PDB file of C-alpha atoms in Angstrom:
ATOM      1  CA  MET A  17     -43.395  -3.521 -24.943  1.00 39.00           C
ATOM      2  CA  ALA A  18     -39.738  -3.966 -24.262  1.00 43.00           C
ATOM      3  CA  SER A  19     -38.638  -6.404 -21.753  1.00 42.00           C
ATOM      4  CA  SER A  20     -36.540  -5.155 -19.055  1.00 45.00           C
ATOM      5  CA  THR A  21     -34.222  -8.266 -19.200  1.00 46.00           C
ATOM      6  CA  SER A  22     -33.015  -7.350 -22.628  1.00 41.00           C
ATOM      7  CA  ARG A  23     -31.229  -4.049 -21.317  1.00 49.00           C
ATOM      8  CA  ASP A  24     -27.393  -3.907 -21.756  1.00 51.00           C
ATOM      9  CA  PHE A  25     -25.621  -3.535 -18.473  1.00 60.00           C
ATOM     10  CA  LEU A  26     -22.202  -2.339 -19.739  1.00 66.00           C
ATOM     11  CA  PRO A  27     -20.890  -1.590 -23.260  1.00 65.00           C
ATOM     12  CA  SER A  28     -19.228  -4.422 -25.386  1.00 62.00           C
ATOM     13  CA  GLY A  29     -17.389  -4.805 -28.638  1.00 64.00           C
ATOM     14  CA  GLY A  30     -16.458  -1.537 -30.346  1.00 64.00           C
ATOM     15  CA  ARG A  31     -18.614   0.600 -27.908  1.00 64.00           C
ATOM     16  CA  ILE A  32     -15.923   0.455 -24.988  1.00 67.00           C
ATOM     17  CA  PHE A  33     -13.815   2.899 -27.254  1.00 68.00           C
ATOM     18  CA  THR A  34     -16.515   5.495 -27.198  1.00 66.00           C
ATOM     19  CA  SER A  35     -18.253   4.801 -23.772  1.00 69.00           C
ATOM     20  CA  PHE A  36     -17.371   6.733 -20.616  1.00 72.00           C
ATOM     21  CA  PRO A  37     -15.594   5.513 -18.336  1.00 72.00           C
ATOM     22  CA  ASP A  38     -14.330   2.447 -20.501  1.00 69.00           C
ATOM     23  CA  ILE A  39     -12.386   4.736 -22.636  1.00 71.00           C
ATOM     24  CA  PHE A  40      -9.825   4.731 -19.724  1.00 77.00           C
ATOM     25  CA  PHE A  41      -8.831   1.249 -20.546  1.00 76.00           C
ATOM     26  CA  ILE A  42      -6.251   2.397 -23.161  1.00 81.00           C
ATOM     27  CA  PRO A  43      -4.438   5.122 -21.079  1.00 86.00           C
ATOM     28  CA  GLU A  44      -4.491   2.550 -18.120  1.00 85.00           C
ATOM     29  CA  PHE A  45      -2.610   0.009 -20.378  1.00 83.00           C
ATOM     30  CA  VAL A  46      -0.143   2.522 -21.537  1.00 88.00           C
ATOM     31  CA  ILE A  47       0.644   4.279 -18.209  1.00 89.00           C
ATOM     32  CA  GLY A  48       0.692   0.944 -16.372  1.00 86.00           C
ATOM     33  CA  GLY A  49       3.095  -0.574 -19.116  1.00 87.00           C
ATOM     34  CA  LEU A  50       5.392   2.588 -18.520  1.00 89.00           C
ATOM     35  CA  VAL A  51       5.406   2.204 -14.739  1.00 89.00           C
ATOM     36  CA  TRP A  52       6.368  -1.677 -15.181  1.00 86.00           C
ATOM     37  CA  ILE A  53       9.173  -0.766 -17.690  1.00 88.00           C
ATOM     38  CA  LEU A  54      10.483   2.292 -15.830  1.00 87.00           C
ATOM     39  CA  VAL A  55      10.667   0.200 -12.592  1.00 86.00           C
ATOM     40  CA  ALA A  56      12.285  -2.827 -14.164  1.00 84.00           C
ATOM     41  CA  SER A  57      14.986  -0.537 -15.747  1.00 83.00           C
ATOM     42  CA  THR A  58      16.085   0.597 -12.534  1.00 79.00           C
ATOM     43  CA  ARG A  59      18.275  -1.054  -9.934  1.00 72.00           C
ATOM     44  CA  ILE A  60      15.961  -3.050  -7.560  1.00 63.00           C
ATOM     45  CA  ASP A  61      17.216  -1.800  -4.087  1.00 63.00           C
ATOM     46  CA  PRO A  62      15.703  -2.354  -1.664  1.00 65.00           C
ATOM     47  CA  ASP A  63      14.090  -5.252  -2.884  1.00 62.00           C
ATOM     48  CA  ASN A  64      10.768  -5.306  -0.738  1.00 67.00           C
ATOM     49  CA  PRO A  65       9.051  -2.149  -1.695  1.00 75.00           C
ATOM     50  CA  LEU A  66      10.055  -2.203  -5.409  1.00 80.00           C
ATOM     51  CA  GLY A  67       8.966  -5.872  -5.532  1.00 84.00           C
ATOM     52  CA  TRP A  68       5.567  -4.604  -4.574  1.00 88.00           C
ATOM     53  CA  VAL A  69       5.553  -1.669  -7.093  1.00 87.00           C
ATOM     54  CA  MET A  70       6.513  -4.361  -9.902  1.00 88.00           C
ATOM     55  CA  PHE A  71       3.851  -6.703  -8.537  1.00 91.00           C
ATOM     56  CA  VAL A  72       1.019  -3.977  -8.621  1.00 92.00           C
ATOM     57  CA  SER A  73       2.027  -2.796 -12.101  1.00 90.00           C
ATOM     58  CA  VAL A  74       2.187  -6.364 -13.518  1.00 92.00           C
ATOM     59  CA  PHE A  75      -1.066  -7.357 -11.763  1.00 93.00           C
ATOM     60  CA  CYS A  76      -3.002  -4.326 -12.899  1.00 91.00           C
ATOM     61  CA  PHE A  77      -1.586  -4.556 -16.213  1.00 91.00           C
ATOM     62  CA  VAL A  78      -2.665  -8.154 -16.709  1.00 92.00           C
ATOM     63  CA  LEU A  79      -6.084  -7.911 -15.131  1.00 92.00           C
ATOM     64  CA  THR A  80      -6.829  -4.690 -16.817  1.00 89.00           C
ATOM     65  CA  THR A  81      -6.053  -6.580 -20.197  1.00 89.00           C
ATOM     66  CA  LEU A  82      -8.049  -9.410 -19.302  1.00 89.00           C
ATOM     67  CA  TRP A  83     -10.941  -7.294 -18.262  1.00 85.00           C
ATOM     68  CA  PHE A  84     -10.575  -5.381 -21.544  1.00 83.00           C
ATOM     69  CA  PHE A  85     -11.098  -8.420 -23.611  1.00 83.00           C
ATOM     70  CA  ILE A  86     -13.848  -9.491 -21.598  1.00 83.00           C
ATOM     71  CA  PHE A  87     -15.396  -6.278 -22.352  1.00 77.00           C
ATOM     72  CA  LEU A  88     -14.563  -6.336 -25.987  1.00 80.00           C
ATOM     73  CA  CYS A  89     -16.041  -9.892 -26.413  1.00 78.00           C
ATOM     74  CA  GLY A  90     -19.125  -8.880 -24.863  1.00 75.00           C
ATOM     75  CA  ALA A  91     -18.982 -11.439 -21.844  1.00 69.00           C
ATOM     76  CA  ASN A  92     -19.897  -8.661 -19.398  1.00 70.00           C
ATOM     77  CA  GLN A  93     -23.831  -8.597 -19.959  1.00 72.00           C
ATOM     78  CA  GLY A  94     -24.895  -9.896 -16.638  1.00 70.00           C
ATOM     79  CA  SER A  95     -26.022  -7.649 -13.817  1.00 70.00           C
ATOM     80  CA  VAL A  96     -22.895  -8.823 -11.568  1.00 77.00           C
ATOM     81  CA  TRP A  97     -20.523  -7.173 -13.913  1.00 77.00           C
ATOM     82  CA  THR A  98     -21.105  -3.416 -12.990  1.00 79.00           C
ATOM     83  CA  SER A  99     -20.170  -4.051  -9.217  1.00 81.00           C
ATOM     84  CA  LEU A 100     -17.403  -6.429 -10.292  1.00 84.00           C
ATOM     85  CA  ASP A 101     -16.201  -3.436 -12.453  1.00 81.00           C
ATOM     86  CA  ALA A 102     -16.335  -1.044  -9.675  1.00 85.00           C
ATOM     87  CA  GLY A 103     -14.825  -3.255  -7.402  1.00 90.00           C
ATOM     88  CA  TYR A 104     -11.688  -4.019  -9.433  1.00 90.00           C
ATOM     89  CA  HIS A 105     -10.900  -0.577 -10.143  1.00 90.00           C
ATOM     90  CA  PHE A 106     -11.388   0.335  -6.561  1.00 95.00           C
ATOM     91  CA  LEU A 107      -8.801  -2.334  -5.858  1.00 94.00           C
ATOM     92  CA  ALA A 108      -6.438  -1.224  -8.322  1.00 94.00           C
ATOM     93  CA  VAL A 109      -6.621   2.275  -7.053  1.00 95.00           C
ATOM     94  CA  VAL A 110      -5.676   0.976  -3.492  1.00 96.00           C
ATOM     95  CA  PHE A 111      -2.841  -1.174  -4.880  1.00 95.00           C
ATOM     96  CA  TYR A 112      -1.465   1.750  -6.997  1.00 94.00           C
ATOM     97  CA  LEU A 113      -1.697   4.331  -4.451  1.00 95.00           C
ATOM     98  CA  SER A 114       0.104   2.181  -1.839  1.00 94.00           C
ATOM     99  CA  ALA A 115       2.740   1.320  -4.710  1.00 92.00           C
ATOM    100  CA  SER A 116       3.061   4.906  -5.635  1.00 93.00           C
ATOM    101  CA  VAL A 117       3.823   6.056  -2.045  1.00 94.00           C
ATOM    102  CA  ALA A 118       6.525   3.434  -1.526  1.00 90.00           C
ATOM    103  CA  LEU A 119       8.092   4.146  -4.988  1.00 90.00           C
ATOM    104  CA  ALA A 120       8.210   8.020  -4.198  1.00 91.00           C
ATOM    105  CA  TYR A 121       9.690   7.115  -0.736  1.00 89.00           C
ATOM    106  CA  ILE A 122      12.529   5.080  -2.136  1.00 86.00           C
ATOM    107  CA  THR A 123      12.967   7.617  -4.877  1.00 86.00           C
ATOM    108  CA  LEU A 124      13.635  10.246  -2.437  1.00 86.00           C
ATOM    109  CA  LEU A 125      16.088   8.206  -0.423  1.00 82.00           C
ATOM    110  CA  HIS A 126      17.985   7.587  -3.445  1.00 77.00           C
ATOM    111  CA  GLY A 127      17.833  11.092  -4.282  1.00 76.00           C
ATOM    112  CA  ALA A 128      19.649  12.167  -1.005  1.00 67.00           C
ATOM    113  CA  ALA A 129      22.578   9.762  -1.755  1.00 69.00           C
ATOM    114  CA  LEU A 130      22.751  11.116  -5.416  1.00 71.00           C
ATOM    115  CA  ASN A 131      26.163  10.687  -7.200  1.00 72.00           C
ATOM    116  CA  PRO A 132      26.683  11.565 -10.702  1.00 71.00           C
ATOM    117  CA  GLU A 133      26.502   8.020 -12.415  1.00 69.00           C
ATOM    118  CA  GLY A 134      23.384   7.438 -10.322  1.00 74.00           C
ATOM    119  CA  LEU A 135      21.616  10.559 -12.054  1.00 81.00           C
ATOM    120  CA  LYS A 136      20.082   8.519 -14.858  1.00 80.00           C
ATOM    121  CA  ILE A 137      18.727   5.783 -12.639  1.00 80.00           C
ATOM    122  CA  TYR A 138      17.367   8.764 -10.363  1.00 84.00           C
ATOM    123  CA  ARG A 139      15.570  10.311 -13.457  1.00 85.00           C
ATOM    124  CA  LEU A 140      14.081   6.848 -14.150  1.00 86.00           C
ATOM    125  CA  GLU A 141      12.873   6.521 -10.904  1.00 87.00           C
ATOM    126  CA  ILE A 142      11.252  10.106 -10.931  1.00 90.00           C
ATOM    127  CA  ALA A 143       9.569   9.177 -14.262  1.00 91.00           C
ATOM    128  CA  ALA A 144       8.323   6.038 -12.690  1.00 90.00           C
ATOM    129  CA  VAL A 145       6.849   7.875  -9.615  1.00 93.00           C
ATOM    130  CA  VAL A 146       5.076  10.367 -12.087  1.00 94.00           C
ATOM    131  CA  MET A 147       3.504   7.692 -14.077  1.00 93.00           C
ATOM    132  CA  SER A 148       2.603   5.499 -10.978  1.00 93.00           C
ATOM    133  CA  TYR A 149       0.567   8.659  -9.604  1.00 95.00           C
ATOM    134  CA  LEU A 150      -0.986   9.125 -13.139  1.00 95.00           C
ATOM    135  CA  ALA A 151      -1.916   5.450 -13.331  1.00 93.00           C
ATOM    136  CA  THR A 152      -3.499   5.831  -9.665  1.00 95.00           C
ATOM    137  CA  LEU A 153      -5.447   8.838 -11.048  1.00 95.00           C
ATOM    138  CA  LEU A 154      -6.706   7.018 -14.033  1.00 93.00           C
ATOM    139  CA  TYR A 155      -7.714   3.886 -11.998  1.00 92.00           C
ATOM    140  CA  PHE A 156      -9.478   6.473  -9.510  1.00 94.00           C
ATOM    141  CA  LEU A 157     -11.451   8.173 -12.386  1.00 92.00           C
ATOM    142  CA  HIS A 158     -12.428   4.874 -13.858  1.00 88.00           C
ATOM    143  CA  ALA A 159     -13.402   3.499 -10.377  1.00 91.00           C
ATOM    144  CA  ILE A 160     -15.498   6.511  -9.559  1.00 91.00           C
ATOM    145  CA  PHE A 161     -17.302   6.556 -12.887  1.00 87.00           C
ATOM    146  CA  SER A 162     -17.852   2.532 -12.539  1.00 83.00           C
ATOM    147  CA  ALA A 163     -19.512   3.053  -9.297  1.00 87.00           C
ATOM    148  CA  ILE A 164     -21.630   5.769 -10.561  1.00 86.00           C
ATOM    149  CA  ARG A 165     -22.772   3.475 -13.362  1.00 79.00           C
ATOM    150  CA  TRP A 166     -23.081   0.575 -10.671  1.00 77.00           C
ATOM    151  CA  LYS A 167     -25.585   2.933  -8.622  1.00 80.00           C
ATOM    152  CA  ARG A 168     -27.475   3.532 -11.715  1.00 76.00           C
ATOM    153  CA  PHE A 169     -28.095  -0.297 -12.225  1.00 71.00           C
TER     154      PHE A 169
END
């Protein structure tokens, strides 16, 4: 008879590349990194909302990297990790949604006062807004499916 304590709670090692929702780690890296790069390549004006966007993108990029390596090394085999996984991704959704709204608002303001030399910056800001909302969607899907996995255990 198999013991109930030997059951794996979350995938580890190479299984995270084939398990759902952990397959979202790689797109979260790429899209979050793009948000970081695109916002950093524009003018930081006004400082406060775009500073929040930079904080969120860097914070989520670093924590997702840490989370990915915890999963890859297999240190996530306790019962608490399923709730931590769902909680972190819901926090990331709230952060990214607030950053996306602020970034879209600032981009809208920059578009209203557009001059010919500012067109390149404006296009970078639009790309950052799109990537930010895409990152929000990826973290949202990861959070929902992590919550479903948490509910099963």
